[in-house]
Coordinates of C-alpha atoms in Angstrom, one line a residue:
M1 CA 85.3 82.2 68.9
T2 CA 82.8 80.7 71.3
A3 CA 79.0 80.0 70.7
L4 CA 78.0 83.3 72.4
A5 CA 79.5 85.7 69.8
P6 CA 77.7 84.3 66.7
T7 CA 74.5 83.9 68.7
L8 CA 74.7 87.5 69.9
Q9 CA 75.3 88.8 66.4
A10 CA 72.5 86.7 64.9
F11 CA 70.2 87.9 67.7
F12 CA 70.5 91.5 66.5
T13 CA 70.7 90.9 62.7
D14 CA 68.3 88.0 62.4
R15 CA 66.0 88.1 65.4
L16 CA 65.5 91.8 66.1
A17 CA 66.2 93.4 62.7
R18 CA 64.7 90.8 60.3
Q19 CA 62.2 88.7 62.1
R20 CA 60.9 91.2 64.7
Q21 CA 61.6 94.4 62.7
A22 CA 62.4 96.1 66.0
S23 CA 62.6 99.9 66.1
P24 CA 65.9 101.6 66.2
H25 CA 65.1 102.6 69.8
T26 CA 64.6 99.0 70.8
I27 CA 67.8 97.8 69.1
A28 CA 69.8 100.6 70.8
A29 CA 68.4 99.7 74.2
Y30 CA 69.2 96.0 73.7
R31 CA 72.6 96.9 72.4
D32 CA 73.4 99.0 75.5
T33 CA 72.3 96.2 77.8
C34 CA 74.6 93.7 76.1
R35 CA 77.5 96.1 76.2
L36 CA 77.0 96.6 79.9
L37 CA 76.6 92.9 80.6
L38 CA 79.7 91.9 78.5
G39 CA 81.7 94.6 80.2
Y40 CA 80.7 93.3 83.6
A41 CA 81.4 89.7 82.7
V42 CA 84.9 90.7 81.4
R43 CA 85.8 92.3 84.7
H44 CA 84.6 89.2 86.7
T45 CA 85.9 86.4 84.5
G46 CA 89.1 88.0 83.0
R47 CA 88.1 86.9 79.5
Q48 CA 87.7 89.0 76.4
P49 CA 84.1 89.4 75.1
S50 CA 84.8 87.1 72.1
Q51 CA 86.0 84.4 74.5
L52 CA 82.9 84.4 76.7
D53 CA 80.5 81.5 76.4
L54 CA 76.9 81.1 77.4
A55 CA 78.0 79.1 80.4
D56 CA 79.9 82.2 81.7
L57 CA 76.7 84.2 81.7
D58 CA 75.0 82.0 84.2
A59 CA 72.2 83.0 86.6
P60 CA 74.5 84.1 89.5
L61 CA 76.5 86.4 87.3
I62 CA 73.3 87.9 85.7
G63 CA 71.9 88.4 89.2
D64 CA 75.1 90.1 90.4
F65 CA 75.0 92.3 87.2
L66 CA 71.4 93.4 88.0
D67 CA 72.4 94.3 91.5
H68 CA 75.4 96.2 90.1
L69 CA 73.1 98.3 88.0
E70 CA 71.2 99.4 91.1
R71 CA 74.0 99.8 93.6
Q72 CA 76.9 101.1 91.5
R73 CA 75.2 102.7 88.5
G74 CA 72.2 104.1 90.5
N75 CA 69.6 102.6 88.2
S76 CA 66.0 102.4 89.3
P77 CA 64.2 99.1 89.6
R78 CA 62.3 100.0 86.4
T79 CA 65.5 100.4 84.5
R80 CA 66.8 97.1 86.0
N81 CA 63.7 95.3 84.8
A82 CA 64.1 96.8 81.3
R83 CA 67.7 95.4 81.2
L84 CA 66.5 92.1 82.4
A85 CA 63.8 92.0 79.7
A86 CA 66.5 92.5 77.1
I87 CA 68.6 89.7 78.6
H88 CA 65.6 87.3 78.7
S89 CA 64.9 88.1 75.0
L90 CA 68.5 87.2 74.1
F91 CA 68.4 83.9 76.1
R92 CA 65.1 82.9 74.7
Y93 CA 66.7 83.2 71.2
A94 CA 69.8 81.3 72.4
A95 CA 67.6 78.4 73.7
L96 CA 66.5 77.7 70.1
R97 CA 70.1 77.5 68.9
H98 CA 71.9 75.9 71.8
P99 CA 69.8 73.2 73.5
E100 CA 73.0 71.9 75.1
D101 CA 73.0 74.9 77.4
A102 CA 69.3 74.5 78.2
E103 CA 69.9 74.3 82.0
T104 CA 71.9 77.5 82.1
I105 CA 69.4 79.3 79.9
A106 CA 66.4 78.1 82.0
R107 CA 67.9 79.4 85.2
V108 CA 68.5 82.8 83.6
L109 CA 65.0 82.9 82.3
A110 CA 63.7 82.1 85.8
I111 CA 65.1 85.4 87.2
P112 CA 62.0 87.4 88.0
P113 CA 61.6 91.2 87.5
K114 CA 61.9 93.3 90.7
R115 CA 58.8 94.7 92.2
H116 CA 58.8 98.4 92.8
N117 CA 56.6 101.2 94.0
K118 CA 54.5 102.9 91.3
A119 CA 54.7 106.6 91.8
L120 CA 51.8 108.8 90.9
V121 CA 52.1 110.6 87.6
I122 CA 53.0 114.3 87.5
W123 CA 51.1 116.7 85.4
L124 CA 50.7 120.5 85.0
T125 CA 47.7 122.4 86.2
E126 CA 46.2 125.0 83.9
P127 CA 48.0 127.9 85.5
E128 CA 51.3 126.0 85.4
L129 CA 50.8 125.1 81.7
A130 CA 50.0 128.7 80.8
A131 CA 53.1 129.9 82.5
L132 CA 55.2 127.3 80.7
L133 CA 53.8 128.1 77.3
A134 CA 54.4 131.8 77.9
A135 CA 58.0 131.2 78.9
P136 CA 59.6 131.0 75.4
N137 CA 60.6 134.4 73.9
R138 CA 58.4 134.5 70.8
A139 CA 60.4 137.5 69.5
T140 CA 63.1 135.0 68.5
W141 CA 63.0 132.1 66.0
A142 CA 63.9 129.5 68.6
G143 CA 61.3 130.9 71.0
R144 CA 58.5 130.5 68.3
R145 CA 59.7 127.0 67.6
D146 CA 59.7 126.0 71.3
H147 CA 56.3 127.6 71.9
A148 CA 54.8 125.6 69.0
L149 CA 56.5 122.4 70.2
L150 CA 55.4 122.7 73.8
L151 CA 51.8 123.6 72.8
L152 CA 51.6 120.6 70.5
A153 CA 53.1 118.2 73.1
A154 CA 50.7 119.4 75.8
Q155 CA 47.6 119.2 73.5
A156 CA 48.3 116.1 71.5
G157 CA 50.2 114.1 74.2
L158 CA 52.9 113.0 71.8
R159 CA 56.0 111.1 73.1
I160 CA 59.3 112.8 72.7
S161 CA 60.4 110.3 70.0
E162 CA 57.2 111.2 68.1
L163 CA 57.9 114.9 68.4
T164 CA 61.4 114.5 67.1
G165 CA 60.2 112.4 64.2
L166 CA 57.5 114.8 63.0
T167 CA 57.8 116.3 59.5
I168 CA 55.9 119.2 58.0
G169 CA 53.9 116.7 55.9
D170 CA 52.6 115.0 59.1
V171 CA 50.6 118.2 60.0
H172 CA 47.3 118.7 58.3
L173 CA 45.7 122.1 59.0
G174 CA 42.7 122.1 56.7
T175 CA 39.2 120.7 57.6
G176 CA 39.6 118.1 60.3
A177 CA 43.0 119.4 61.4
H178 CA 45.2 116.7 62.8
V179 CA 48.7 115.5 63.2
S180 CA 49.7 111.9 62.2
C181 CA 52.7 110.1 63.7
T182 CA 54.2 106.6 64.0
G183 CA 54.5 105.8 67.7
K184 CA 55.6 103.0 70.0
G185 CA 55.3 99.6 68.5
R186 CA 55.2 101.1 65.0
K187 CA 51.5 102.0 65.5
Q188 CA 50.3 104.9 63.4
R189 CA 47.7 107.2 64.9
I190 CA 46.0 110.5 64.1
T191 CA 45.4 113.1 66.8
P192 CA 43.0 116.1 66.2
L193 CA 44.2 119.6 66.9
T194 CA 42.5 122.5 68.6
A195 CA 41.9 125.8 66.9
R196 CA 44.7 127.4 69.1
T197 CA 47.2 124.8 68.1
V198 CA 46.2 125.0 64.4
A199 CA 46.8 128.8 64.5
V200 CA 50.2 128.5 66.1
L201 CA 51.4 125.7 63.8
R202 CA 50.1 127.5 60.7
A203 CA 52.2 130.5 61.6
W204 CA 55.2 128.4 62.3
I205 CA 55.0 126.3 59.1
A206 CA 54.5 129.5 57.1
E207 CA 57.7 130.9 58.6
R208 CA 59.6 127.6 57.9
V209 CA 59.0 127.7 54.1
S210 CA 60.3 124.1 53.8
Q211 CA 59.4 120.9 52.0
P212 CA 56.9 118.3 53.5
E213 CA 59.7 115.9 54.3
H214 CA 61.6 118.4 56.4
P215 CA 61.5 118.2 60.3
L216 CA 58.7 120.2 61.8
F217 CA 60.9 121.3 64.7
P218 CA 64.4 121.6 63.4
T219 CA 67.7 122.8 64.8
R220 CA 69.2 126.1 63.4
T221 CA 71.1 124.0 60.9
G222 CA 67.9 122.2 59.7
G223 CA 68.5 118.9 61.4
R224 CA 66.2 117.1 63.8
L225 CA 66.1 118.2 67.4
S226 CA 67.5 115.4 69.6
R227 CA 65.8 114.1 72.8
D228 CA 68.4 115.8 74.9
A229 CA 68.0 119.1 73.1
I230 CA 64.3 119.1 73.8
E231 CA 64.8 118.2 77.4
R232 CA 67.3 121.0 77.8
R233 CA 65.0 123.6 76.2
L234 CA 62.2 122.4 78.4
A235 CA 64.3 122.7 81.5
K236 CA 65.2 126.3 80.5
H237 CA 61.6 127.3 79.9
T238 CA 60.5 125.6 83.1
A239 CA 63.0 127.7 85.1
T240 CA 61.7 130.9 83.4
A241 CA 58.1 129.9 84.1
A242 CA 58.8 129.1 87.7
A243 CA 59.4 132.7 88.4
R244 CA 55.8 133.4 87.4
C245 CA 54.3 130.2 88.8
P246 CA 56.3 129.0 91.9
S247 CA 54.5 125.7 92.1
L248 CA 56.6 124.5 89.2
N249 CA 59.6 124.4 91.5
A250 CA 58.1 121.4 93.3
K251 CA 57.8 119.4 90.1
T252 CA 60.2 117.6 87.9
I253 CA 59.1 118.6 84.4
T254 CA 60.1 116.4 81.4
A255 CA 58.6 116.0 78.0
H256 CA 56.6 113.0 79.3
T257 CA 55.0 115.4 81.9
L258 CA 53.4 117.2 79.0
R259 CA 52.0 113.9 77.7
H260 CA 50.6 113.2 81.2
T261 CA 49.2 116.8 81.1
A262 CA 47.3 116.1 77.9
A263 CA 45.8 113.0 79.3
M264 CA 44.7 114.7 82.6
R265 CA 43.1 117.5 80.6
L266 CA 41.1 115.0 78.6
L267 CA 40.1 113.2 81.8
H268 CA 38.9 116.4 83.5
A269 CA 36.9 117.2 80.4
G270 CA 35.0 113.9 80.9
T271 CA 36.6 111.9 78.1
D272 CA 36.3 108.1 78.6
T273 CA 39.6 106.3 79.4
S274 CA 39.2 104.1 76.4
V275 CA 39.3 107.2 74.1
I276 CA 42.3 108.6 76.1
A277 CA 44.1 105.3 75.5
L278 CA 43.5 105.6 71.7
W279 CA 44.5 109.3 71.9
L280 CA 47.9 108.5 73.6
G281 CA 48.5 105.3 71.6
H282 CA 48.5 102.9 74.6
E283 CA 48.8 99.3 73.7
Q284 CA 46.4 98.4 76.5
A285 CA 43.6 100.5 77.9
E286 CA 44.6 99.4 81.4
T287 CA 47.6 101.6 81.1
T288 CA 45.4 104.7 81.1
Q289 CA 44.1 103.8 84.6
I290 CA 47.2 105.5 86.1
Y291 CA 45.5 108.8 85.5
L292 CA 42.4 107.8 87.5
H293 CA 44.6 106.8 90.4
A294 CA 46.4 110.1 90.3
D295 CA 43.4 112.4 90.1
L296 CA 42.2 113.4 93.6
T297 CA 39.4 115.5 92.2
L298 CA 37.7 112.6 90.6
K299 CA 38.0 110.6 93.8
E300 CA 36.4 113.5 95.7
R301 CA 33.5 113.6 93.2
A302 CA 33.0 109.9 93.7
L303 CA 33.0 110.3 97.4
A304 CA 30.4 113.0 97.2
R305 CA 28.1 110.8 95.2
T306 CA 28.4 108.0 97.7
T307 CA 27.5 110.2 100.7
P308 CA 24.2 109.1 102.4
L309 CA 21.2 111.3 101.6
H310 CA 20.7 112.5 105.1
V311 CA 24.4 113.6 105.5
R312 CA 25.7 116.8 104.2
P313 CA 28.6 116.1 101.8
G314 CA 31.9 117.8 102.4
R315 CA 35.5 117.3 103.4
Y316 CA 36.8 117.1 106.9
R317 CA 37.5 120.4 108.5
P318 CA 39.6 120.7 111.8
P319 CA 37.6 122.1 114.8
D320 CA 38.0 125.6 116.0
K321 CA 41.2 126.0 117.9
L322 CA 39.4 127.3 121.1
L323 CA 37.0 124.4 121.1
A324 CA 39.8 121.9 120.4
F325 CA 41.6 123.3 123.5
L326 CA 38.5 122.9 125.7
E327 CA 37.9 119.3 124.4
A328 CA 41.5 118.4 125.1
L329 CA 41.2 119.4 128.8

């Protein structure tokens, strides 16, 4: 067995699990990256994974692997960069254990992330959100569950992993009603609930008649809903809501869209971006700036405030068609 195999095993058991106490999601993402990389290296070197050495995973092979992710697997630059971040983490750990391969490791660590266009966030307007919340059939058990889940996601701005991890004990419906969760980076946060959300959750929990440690939004067998299950339910309800609100057809709606919707609703209500960052559990307040860039209404208000006093504020309007014809002669 070469030096790569024990280094890779120690990276997961010692570095990630023991030293960094990485979350299961992080470990799973790094594992998938290593599996893809080893599979690619096997096809190009003809060696079995246990026979590969660090020298086999040099910068040219890593670069070809990253190109393969985009061209053959259809991954976006953002996904490519996430895979590269996992590889960099592995090689930084290998640098401490194998100084004899310092040159190979340094060249891999010098591979830069790929720049990419940052798309504007997608969120739901109030009519679109109302149509989506009305889509689940609340005459059924699954419909009542989905309605409560969608309402909580849109009001609290929880990530999909936070929604799946909620238990009944995480919801507090008394004075100062709130939901507590452990989010990205193992950060615990508390999010207040509106009166409407409290009423829906109180009725749902009363119907559940379960213990505090049980999932808040379970499957029919009592287990936790998976990420894929939530996305499938959301896609189904979006299709139903689109018949009532056709503008939904032009948007790709995911669970993260509801998180963006919660942020935009807070922004439109005049909430400071630093408070929104705390609400969403952002590591850095700068992350919340994406909502300012996406909101045309706020930009128009700023433009109106900067209009000179002797100029009547307003937006450009095309001239009358007849006058435009005469001016074009």
